[in-house]
Amino acid sequence: MSTVDRDFMRKALELAAVAERHGDVPVGAVIAVGARMVAVGYNQKEANHDPTAHAEMIALRQAAARTGGWRLSGATLFVTKEPCLMCAAACVAARIERLVYACADAKGGGAGSLYNLVADSRLNHRVDVQEGLLEEEAAEMLRRFFRMRRNDEL
């Protein structure tokens, strides 16, 4: 992966930390076209009381508004955790060209782990997926968040 890819994933990790500070699962997302960042997002489900306020969905909405169209052809989505089915489907619908995620989600991943919606040949678009960029940093942030949440529940 390129230095630019690493920089965008580092930005996504910074956004994930914002989500964590607000009590949301620490997931951050960046959408770029080439070397230009066009949108960002972080989980806001708890903050907004909105089940669709995932980092990816927020970034996709922002990118569409900023580019003036829902087709995000040529765009790359960088996200700290593998997208769920809803977010994977939104990537297909938005015609995202490439998805780069840090760590897999064995319990709910829609881009290769549990399901592979973004590669389903029955759909009208497929997304190129690259996984594992800054995986350990993202995974550790998630582990820490859930460890603290479990301790708070005791």
Backbone as CSV, one residue per row, in Angstrom:
resi,resn,N_x,N_y,N_z,CA_x,CA_y,CA_z,C_x,C_y,C_z
1,MET,0.841,-1.176,0.000,0.000,0.000,0.000,0.890,1.244,0.000
2,SER,0.354,2.283,-0.559,1.139,3.503,-0.727,1.180,4.326,0.563
3,THR,2.077,5.285,0.579,2.166,6.233,1.689,0.871,7.021,1.810
4,VAL,0.283,7.381,0.686,-0.992,8.115,0.696,-2.070,7.269,1.359
5,ASP,-2.118,5.967,1.029,-3.081,5.064,1.670,-2.885,5.058,3.187
6,ARG,-1.642,4.974,3.617,-1.348,4.964,5.062,-1.807,6.274,5.717
7,ASP,-1.560,7.372,5.047,-1.971,8.667,5.597,-3.490,8.740,5.755
8,PHE,-4.216,8.258,4.757,-5.675,8.280,4.856,-6.162,7.341,5.962
9,MET,-5.524,6.199,6.117,-5.940,5.284,7.185,-5.594,5.872,8.554
10,ARG,-4.482,6.573,8.652,-4.155,7.240,9.921,-5.219,8.293,10.266
11,LYS,-5.688,9.004,9.266,-6.765,9.973,9.480,-8.030,9.248,9.946
12,ALA,-8.333,8.104,9.337,-9.502,7.322,9.753,-9.359,6.876,11.209
13,LEU,-8.151,6.516,11.629,-7.920,6.132,13.025,-8.127,7.328,13.963
14,GLU,-7.717,8.515,13.542,-7.969,9.722,14.338,-9.471,9.951,14.499
15,LEU,-10.217,9.744,13.433,-11.672,9.897,13.483,-12.309,8.841,14.382
16,ALA,-11.764,7.623,14.347,-12.268,6.561,15.223,-12.118,6.967,16.687
17,ALA,-11.016,7.627,17.001,-10.797,8.091,18.377,-11.840,9.136,18.772
18,VAL,-12.284,9.956,17.836,-13.352,10.931,18.112,-14.639,10.188,18.466
19,ALA,-14.956,9.159,17.685,-16.157,8.358,17.978,-16.074,7.771,19.377
20,GLU,-14.914,7.249,19.719,-14.736,6.641,21.040,-14.945,7.670,22.153
21,ARG,-14.435,8.868,21.977,-14.607,9.918,22.989,-16.079,10.277,23.197
22,HIS,-16.893,10.056,22.164,-18.325,10.343,22.254,-19.150,9.122,22.653
23,GLY,-18.477,8.027,23.025,-19.183,6.839,23.485,-19.618,5.889,22.392
24,ASP,-19.162,6.114,21.169,-19.495,5.233,20.058,-18.363,4.257,19.789
25,VAL,-18.684,3.156,19.158,-17.674,2.188,18.753,-16.659,2.924,17.874
26,PRO,-15.371,2.794,18.172,-14.355,3.568,17.460,-14.106,3.086,16.030
27,VAL,-14.862,3.658,15.121,-14.683,3.393,13.692,-14.653,4.742,12.987
28,GLY,-13.655,4.907,12.139,-13.523,6.128,11.364,-13.388,5.805,9.892
29,ALA,-13.782,6.753,9.047,-13.756,6.536,7.595,-13.324,7.808,6.872
30,VAL,-12.624,7.592,5.771,-12.193,8.673,4.884,-12.497,8.240,3.464
31,ILE,-13.025,9.146,2.664,-13.207,8.882,1.234,-12.280,9.819,0.484
32,ALA,-11.517,9.222,-0.434,-10.552,9.976,-1.231,-10.753,9.673,-2.703
33,VAL,-10.442,10.659,-3.499,-10.354,10.469,-4.948,-8.916,10.825,-5.291
34,GLY,-8.162,9.811,-5.668,-6.735,10.024,-5.859,-6.105,10.387,-4.531
35,ALA,-5.348,11.473,-4.510,-4.685,11.914,-3.290,-5.481,13.003,-2.571
36,ARG,-6.728,13.231,-2.987,-7.553,14.286,-2.404,-8.640,13.696,-1.508
37,MET,-8.644,14.108,-0.253,-9.680,13.670,0.679,-10.944,14.470,0.386
38,VAL,-12.061,13.761,0.179,-13.311,14.455,-0.130,-14.351,14.355,0.981
39,ALA,-14.193,13.397,1.890,-15.188,13.248,2.960,-14.606,12.443,4.110
40,VAL,-15.183,12.650,5.276,-14.787,11.900,6.469,-16.037,11.534,7.261
41,GLY,-15.887,10.563,8.126,-16.986,10.193,9.008,-16.475,9.369,10.170
42,TYR,-17.239,9.341,11.222,-16.949,8.460,12.350,-18.283,8.014,12.928
43,ASN,-18.269,6.886,13.611,-19.504,6.340,14.166,-20.195,7.361,15.059
44,GLN,-21.507,7.507,14.853,-22.305,8.427,15.656,-23.664,7.817,16.017
45,LYS,-23.722,6.488,16.045,-24.988,5.820,16.366,-25.514,6.228,17.735
46,GLU,-24.646,6.178,18.722,-25.065,6.522,20.090,-25.344,8.015,20.198
47,ALA,-24.455,8.827,19.670,-24.589,10.280,19.773,-25.857,10.792,19.085
48,ASN,-26.201,10.198,17.941,-27.356,10.668,17.162,-28.600,9.808,17.331
49,HIS,-28.506,8.731,18.116,-29.624,7.801,18.285,-30.120,7.341,16.912
50,ASP,-29.168,6.952,16.066,-29.452,6.619,14.665,-28.719,5.339,14.288
51,PRO,-29.447,4.262,14.026,-28.790,2.994,13.704,-28.020,3.021,12.389
52,THR,-28.263,4.017,11.551,-27.545,4.095,10.268,-26.348,5.042,10.326
53,ALA,-26.071,5.633,11.471,-24.991,6.620,11.575,-23.629,5.955,11.759
54,HIS,-23.321,5.057,10.831,-22.004,4.414,10.805,-21.020,5.365,10.123
55,ALA,-19.759,5.219,10.430,-18.719,6.077,9.854,-18.792,6.094,8.333
56,GLU,-18.976,4.922,7.743,-19.002,4.823,6.279,-20.197,5.559,5.698
57,MET,-21.352,5.407,6.307,-22.568,6.049,5.796,-22.443,7.572,5.866
58,ILE,-21.896,8.062,6.950,-21.712,9.504,7.098,-20.748,10.018,6.034
59,ALA,-19.648,9.302,5.837,-18.666,9.715,4.824,-19.256,9.629,3.415
60,LEU,-20.030,8.588,3.133,-20.643,8.458,1.806,-21.613,9.600,1.531
61,ARG,-22.437,9.935,2.517,-23.378,11.058,2.341,-22.629,12.370,2.103
62,GLN,-21.587,12.583,2.877,-20.794,13.808,2.737,-20.102,13.861,1.373
63,ALA,-19.552,12.737,0.930,-18.875,12.706,-0.369,-19.854,12.992,-1.506
64,ALA,-21.042,12.417,-1.441,-22.052,12.661,-2.477,-22.450,14.132,-2.502
65,ALA,-22.622,14.719,-1.334,-23.002,16.141,-1.266,-21.885,17.024,-1.816
66,ARG,-20.652,16.696,-1.477,-19.525,17.526,-1.906,-19.196,17.383,-3.386
67,THR,-19.428,16.176,-3.933,-19.103,15.965,-5.349,-20.292,16.262,-6.251
68,GLY,-21.467,16.409,-5.659,-22.650,16.725,-6.440,-23.275,15.545,-7.142
69,GLY,-22.984,14.345,-6.675,-23.595,13.161,-7.267,-23.412,11.945,-6.391
70,TRP,-24.331,11.003,-6.532,-24.266,9.795,-5.704,-23.284,8.767,-6.237
71,ARG,-22.929,8.865,-7.505,-21.940,7.931,-8.069,-20.555,8.402,-7.679
72,LEU,-19.873,7.616,-6.890,-18.537,7.967,-6.417,-17.477,7.143,-7.142
73,SER,-17.655,6.995,-8.433,-16.705,6.253,-9.258,-15.314,6.850,-9.095
74,GLY,-14.333,5.998,-8.960,-12.959,6.449,-8.792,-12.580,6.749,-7.356
75,ALA,-13.544,6.629,-6.443,-13.275,6.935,-5.032,-12.814,5.690,-4.276
76,THR,-12.022,5.940,-3.241,-11.580,4.898,-2.316,-12.125,5.224,-0.938
77,LEU,-12.698,4.227,-0.288,-13.153,4.352,1.094,-12.132,3.668,1.986
78,PHE,-11.580,4.429,2.916,-10.672,3.902,3.930,-11.456,3.838,5.228
79,VAL,-11.476,2.679,5.867,-12.241,2.540,7.110,-11.479,1.630,8.060
80,THR,-11.589,1.920,9.344,-10.787,1.217,10.338,-11.289,-0.188,10.641
81,LYS,-12.532,-0.467,10.300,-13.096,-1.802,10.540,-13.887,-2.212,9.303
82,GLU,-13.846,-3.472,8.977,-14.581,-3.986,7.817,-16.044,-3.551,7.875
83,PRO,-16.556,-3.022,6.777,-17.954,-2.573,6.764,-18.951,-3.703,7.026
84,CYS,-20.037,-3.352,7.689,-21.154,-4.271,7.901,-21.904,-4.435,6.570
85,LEU,-22.946,-5.234,6.570,-23.725,-5.442,5.347,-24.341,-4.152,4.817
86,MET,-24.880,-3.321,5.708,-25.486,-2.067,5.270,-24.447,-1.189,4.579
87,CYS,-23.299,-1.055,5.194,-22.261,-0.176,4.638,-21.632,-0.778,3.385
88,ALA,-21.488,-2.096,3.349,-20.974,-2.751,2.140,-21.939,-2.534,0.980
89,ALA,-23.233,-2.663,1.252,-24.237,-2.439,0.209,-24.206,-0.982,-0.254
90,ALA,-24.011,-0.054,0.673,-23.928,1.352,0.298,-22.707,1.616,-0.576
91,CYS,-21.611,0.914,-0.326,-20.414,1.042,-1.175,-20.713,0.598,-2.601
92,VAL,-21.440,-0.493,-2.727,-21.833,-0.985,-4.053,-22.756,0.032,-4.718
93,ALA,-23.755,0.492,-3.977,-24.718,1.443,-4.532,-24.048,2.742,-4.971
94,ALA,-23.027,3.180,-4.228,-22.327,4.427,-4.536,-21.248,4.246,-5.604
95,ARG,-21.037,3.018,-6.030,-20.022,2.710,-7.048,-18.601,3.029,-6.570
96,ILE,-18.357,2.820,-5.272,-17.001,2.985,-4.743,-16.082,2.047,-5.524
97,GLU,-14.941,2.548,-5.936,-14.005,1.731,-6.713,-13.189,0.799,-5.827
98,ARG,-12.727,1.336,-4.697,-11.818,0.567,-3.851,-12.172,0.783,-2.395
99,LEU,-12.115,-0.292,-1.633,-12.354,-0.276,-0.194,-11.083,-0.770,0.482
100,VAL,-10.556,0.027,1.393,-9.376,-0.364,2.165,-9.782,-0.344,3.626
101,TYR,-9.720,-1.511,4.275,-10.065,-1.516,5.698,-8.937,-2.099,6.525
102,ALA,-8.891,-1.659,7.778,-7.804,-2.050,8.668,-8.006,-3.462,9.213
103,CYS,-9.093,-3.673,9.948,-9.276,-4.994,10.568,-10.626,-5.596,10.182
104,ALA,-10.615,-6.899,10.113,-11.807,-7.652,9.731,-12.821,-7.670,10.869
105,ASP,-14.063,-7.978,10.515,-15.140,-8.117,11.491,-15.786,-9.484,11.293
106,ALA,-15.281,-10.462,12.017,-15.739,-11.845,11.859,-17.210,-12.017,12.227
107,LYS,-17.756,-11.132,13.046,-19.138,-11.263,13.495,-20.139,-10.511,12.630
108,GLY,-19.672,-9.564,11.823,-20.634,-8.782,11.059,-20.102,-8.209,9.760
109,GLY,-18.934,-8.645,9.325,-18.316,-8.084,8.134,-19.059,-8.420,6.847
110,GLY,-19.222,-7.407,6.016,-19.911,-7.592,4.739,-18.996,-7.484,3.532
111,ALA,-17.683,-7.475,3.785,-16.727,-7.311,2.684,-15.673,-8.405,2.705
112,GLY,-16.078,-9.608,3.095,-15.155,-10.728,3.033,-15.158,-11.661,4.222
113,SER,-15.439,-11.160,5.419,-15.346,-12.017,6.605,-16.557,-12.919,6.788
114,LEU,-17.702,-12.308,7.029,-18.926,-13.072,7.235,-19.673,-13.231,5.913
115,TYR,-19.783,-12.134,5.195,-20.364,-12.102,3.851,-19.373,-11.384,2.951
116,ASN,-19.596,-11.489,1.639,-18.742,-10.762,0.705,-19.613,-10.052,-0.319
117,LEU,-20.445,-9.170,0.181,-21.404,-8.454,-0.651,-20.731,-7.635,-1.744
118,VAL,-19.591,-7.049,-1.440,-18.923,-6.161,-2.398,-18.339,-6.902,-3.595
119,ALA,-18.290,-8.227,-3.517,-17.759,-9.024,-4.631,-18.822,-9.907,-5.283
120,ASP,-20.071,-9.742,-4.888,-21.160,-10.584,-5.392,-21.402,-10.299,-6.873
121,SER,-21.175,-11.277,-7.696,-21.294,-11.102,-9.154,-22.738,-10.895,-9.608
122,ARG,-23.701,-11.144,-8.731,-25.100,-10.912,-9.088,-25.463,-9.434,-9.037
123,LEU,-24.636,-8.641,-8.404,-24.890,-7.208,-8.306,-24.263,-6.485,-9.495
124,ASN,-24.688,-5.247,-9.719,-24.240,-4.513,-10.902,-22.897,-3.811,-10.725
125,HIS,-22.288,-3.920,-9.553,-20.990,-3.293,-9.310,-20.232,-4.121,-8.284
126,ARG,-18.941,-4.192,-8.442,-18.078,-4.849,-7.471,-17.002,-3.872,-7.026
127,VAL,-16.565,-4.048,-5.799,-15.593,-3.147,-5.186,-14.296,-3.916,-4.957
128,ASP,-13.186,-3.321,-5.356,-11.866,-3.902,-5.086,-11.574,-3.710,-3.594
129,VAL,-11.233,-4.793,-2.901,-11.029,-4.738,-1.453,-9.579,-5.048,-1.105
130,GLN,-9.044,-4.233,-0.212,-7.722,-4.472,0.360,-7.871,-4.375,1.867
131,GLU,-7.367,-5.367,2.554,-7.537,-5.389,4.004,-6.193,-5.424,4.714
132,GLY,-6.209,-5.033,5.973,-5.046,-5.179,6.827,-4.147,-3.965,6.966
133,LEU,-4.506,-2.828,6.371,-3.672,-1.633,6.496,-3.840,-1.045,7.893
134,LEU,-2.755,-0.998,8.655,-2.749,-0.548,10.054,-3.726,-1.367,10.905
135,GLU,-3.769,-2.639,10.601,-4.701,-3.563,11.251,-4.544,-3.586,12.770
136,GLU,-3.333,-3.713,13.252,-3.133,-3.868,14.692,-3.578,-2.637,15.472
137,GLU,-3.304,-1.438,14.940,-3.737,-0.222,15.625,-5.256,-0.172,15.739
138,ALA,-5.941,-0.472,14.655,-7.410,-0.442,14.667,-7.978,-1.526,15.574
139,ALA,-7.430,-2.721,15.491,-7.923,-3.833,16.314,-7.717,-3.548,17.793
140,GLU,-6.576,-2.970,18.148,-6.303,-2.657,19.551,-7.268,-1.596,20.074
141,MET,-7.590,-0.614,19.247,-8.541,0.420,19.654,-9.908,-0.211,19.945
142,LEU,-10.333,-1.128,19.089,-11.612,-1.807,19.292,-11.583,-2.702,20.529
143,ARG,-10.495,-3.462,20.689,-10.385,-4.329,21.871,-10.455,-3.506,23.151
144,ARG,-9.735,-2.409,23.188,-9.716,-1.545,24.376,-11.119,-0.992,24.664
145,PHE,-11.789,-0.534,23.629,-13.140,0.012,23.790,-14.082,-1.019,24.395
146,PHE,-14.087,-2.230,23.830,-15.026,-3.246,24.319,-14.613,-3.788,25.681
147,ARG,-13.318,-3.832,25.963,-12.858,-4.242,27.287,-13.357,-3.239,28.335
148,MET,-13.237,-1.958,28.037,-13.718,-0.926,28.964,-15.240,-0.986,29.112
149,ARG,-15.929,-1.222,28.035,-17.390,-1.304,28.093,-17.826,-2.494,28.958
150,ARG,-17.155,-3.630,28.792,-17.493,-4.811,29.623,-17.223,-4.516,31.095
151,ASN,-16.118,-3.856,31.391,-15.791,-3.506,32.791,-16.829,-2.559,33.381
152,ASP,-17.339,-1.637,32.588,-18.362,-0.702,33.062,-19.669,-1.417,33.384
153,GLU,-19.927,-2.519,32.688,-21.168,-3.262,32.905,-21.108,-4.150,34.137
154,LEU,-19.909,-4.406,34.659,-19.773,-5.281,35.830,-20.170,-4.590,37.109
